[in-house]
């Protein structure tokens, strides 16, 4: 396994991390036994970074990870945990809370569900519009001093907010969407992170399966939020699958899959970037791991740039209501 360091102050992690969200929520039904087997396969392959959130299945995902890690050395795993999103019993989104008291309460519950006495990277999943980022980061800093958190991370923040956060406490990484068809961070967010010595853990590297090479034109299953996602709708979907066809032509010329070349592209963007893959099954994980040996030449990158130029995707990456909560999208 290739390893990468998250920023100037963050931990060393596997170049590919495993995003565990889909094992509990948002993508329809999942198989608990297969999910645990996939986590085990990832760890056995040298994956050290596991990403979760306390609101993924309202705690289900953390308990699933705890079960999968039982009997495994704790110091061989980097647990990245997001907090702050508020949901009701029906799963509806009802707000965001990153006040200092909420930071510490949420962490206490995550530690209990995960069966650990510390979290490696702790991060607010979004910016709380009612709480200064300095207060949120300061509260996590208190938990670093107390030994409950090793590193502070951020998620979906704009350049100015990142700078304000970094002025309070060293930041290990920013978690944010980055893929061949989601390249907004290249304008100001990525340069700000690099100037501050902050790494990037990139999620959505396959655009939630859209550019995996496995998505077809039918709607997602019940409980799959992609059924209402703008990029998966009508003419948007037709245009985006056309981009996938262009990627497939290049991938086949290299003897790799669409997913592998898409992941390899993110890996090629810098040693300070660690992609997260959301594999829920062992076969999908194995395919993703194959990206580590899919070296892209300058000619390959130029072909991909022509096939999928920046801003080529049709449709926003979230609904209008969700996009309004992304500090990273504010100009």
Short mmCIF file of N, CA and C in Angstrom, two decimals, residues 103-104 122 134-149 151-152 168-170:
data_model
loop_
_atom_site.label_atom_id
_atom_site.label_comp_id
_atom_site.label_asym_id
_atom_site.label_seq_id
_atom_site.Cartn_x
_atom_site.Cartn_y
_atom_site.Cartn_z
N UNK A 103 -20.00 19.96 20.19
CA UNK A 103 -18.78 19.27 19.77
C UNK A 103 -18.43 18.18 20.77
N UNK A 104 -18.41 18.55 22.04
CA UNK A 104 -17.95 17.63 23.08
C UNK A 104 -18.97 16.53 23.36
N UNK A 122 -11.14 14.46 13.80
CA UNK A 122 -12.52 14.84 14.13
C UNK A 122 -12.83 16.13 13.39
N UNK A 134 -14.07 29.58 14.53
CA UNK A 134 -13.04 29.63 15.56
C UNK A 134 -13.51 28.94 16.84
N UNK A 135 -14.78 29.08 17.18
CA UNK A 135 -15.31 28.46 18.39
C UNK A 135 -15.37 26.94 18.24
N UNK A 136 -15.80 26.49 17.07
CA UNK A 136 -15.88 25.04 16.83
C UNK A 136 -14.50 24.41 16.88
N UNK A 137 -13.55 25.00 16.16
CA UNK A 137 -12.19 24.45 16.13
C UNK A 137 -11.55 24.55 17.51
N UNK A 138 -11.82 25.62 18.22
CA UNK A 138 -11.28 25.74 19.56
C UNK A 138 -11.76 24.64 20.49
N UNK A 139 -13.04 24.27 20.35
CA UNK A 139 -13.59 23.20 21.19
C UNK A 139 -12.97 21.85 20.84
N UNK A 140 -12.76 21.61 19.54
CA UNK A 140 -12.08 20.36 19.17
C UNK A 140 -10.65 20.39 19.68
N UNK A 141 -10.03 21.58 19.66
CA UNK A 141 -8.68 21.72 20.20
C UNK A 141 -8.62 21.34 21.67
N UNK A 142 -9.66 21.69 22.42
CA UNK A 142 -9.73 21.28 23.82
C UNK A 142 -9.70 19.76 23.94
N UNK A 143 -10.39 19.08 23.01
CA UNK A 143 -10.44 17.62 23.02
C UNK A 143 -9.11 17.01 22.58
N UNK A 144 -8.35 17.74 21.76
CA UNK A 144 -6.99 17.31 21.41
C UNK A 144 -6.11 17.36 22.66
N UNK A 145 -6.20 18.46 23.39
CA UNK A 145 -5.41 18.61 24.61
C UNK A 145 -5.77 17.54 25.64
N UNK A 146 -7.03 17.16 25.67
CA UNK A 146 -7.49 16.15 26.64
C UNK A 146 -7.18 14.73 26.19
N UNK A 147 -6.73 14.56 24.95
CA UNK A 147 -6.35 13.24 24.47
C UNK A 147 -7.45 12.46 23.78
N UNK A 148 -8.63 13.06 23.61
CA UNK A 148 -9.74 12.36 22.97
C UNK A 148 -9.70 12.44 21.44
N UNK A 149 -8.96 13.40 20.93
CA UNK A 149 -8.82 13.60 19.49
C UNK A 149 -7.34 13.79 19.18
N UNK A 151 -6.18 14.70 15.77
CA UNK A 151 -6.02 15.74 14.76
C UNK A 151 -7.37 16.36 14.44
N UNK A 152 -7.33 17.62 13.99
CA UNK A 152 -8.55 18.32 13.59
C UNK A 152 -8.64 18.35 12.07
N UNK A 168 -6.53 29.17 14.43
CA UNK A 168 -6.84 28.76 15.80
C UNK A 168 -6.06 27.52 16.20
N UNK A 169 -5.95 26.56 15.27
CA UNK A 169 -5.32 25.27 15.59
C UNK A 169 -4.82 24.64 14.29
N UNK A 170 -3.71 23.91 14.32
CA UNK A 170 -3.26 23.21 13.11
C UNK A 170 -4.35 22.28 12.58
#
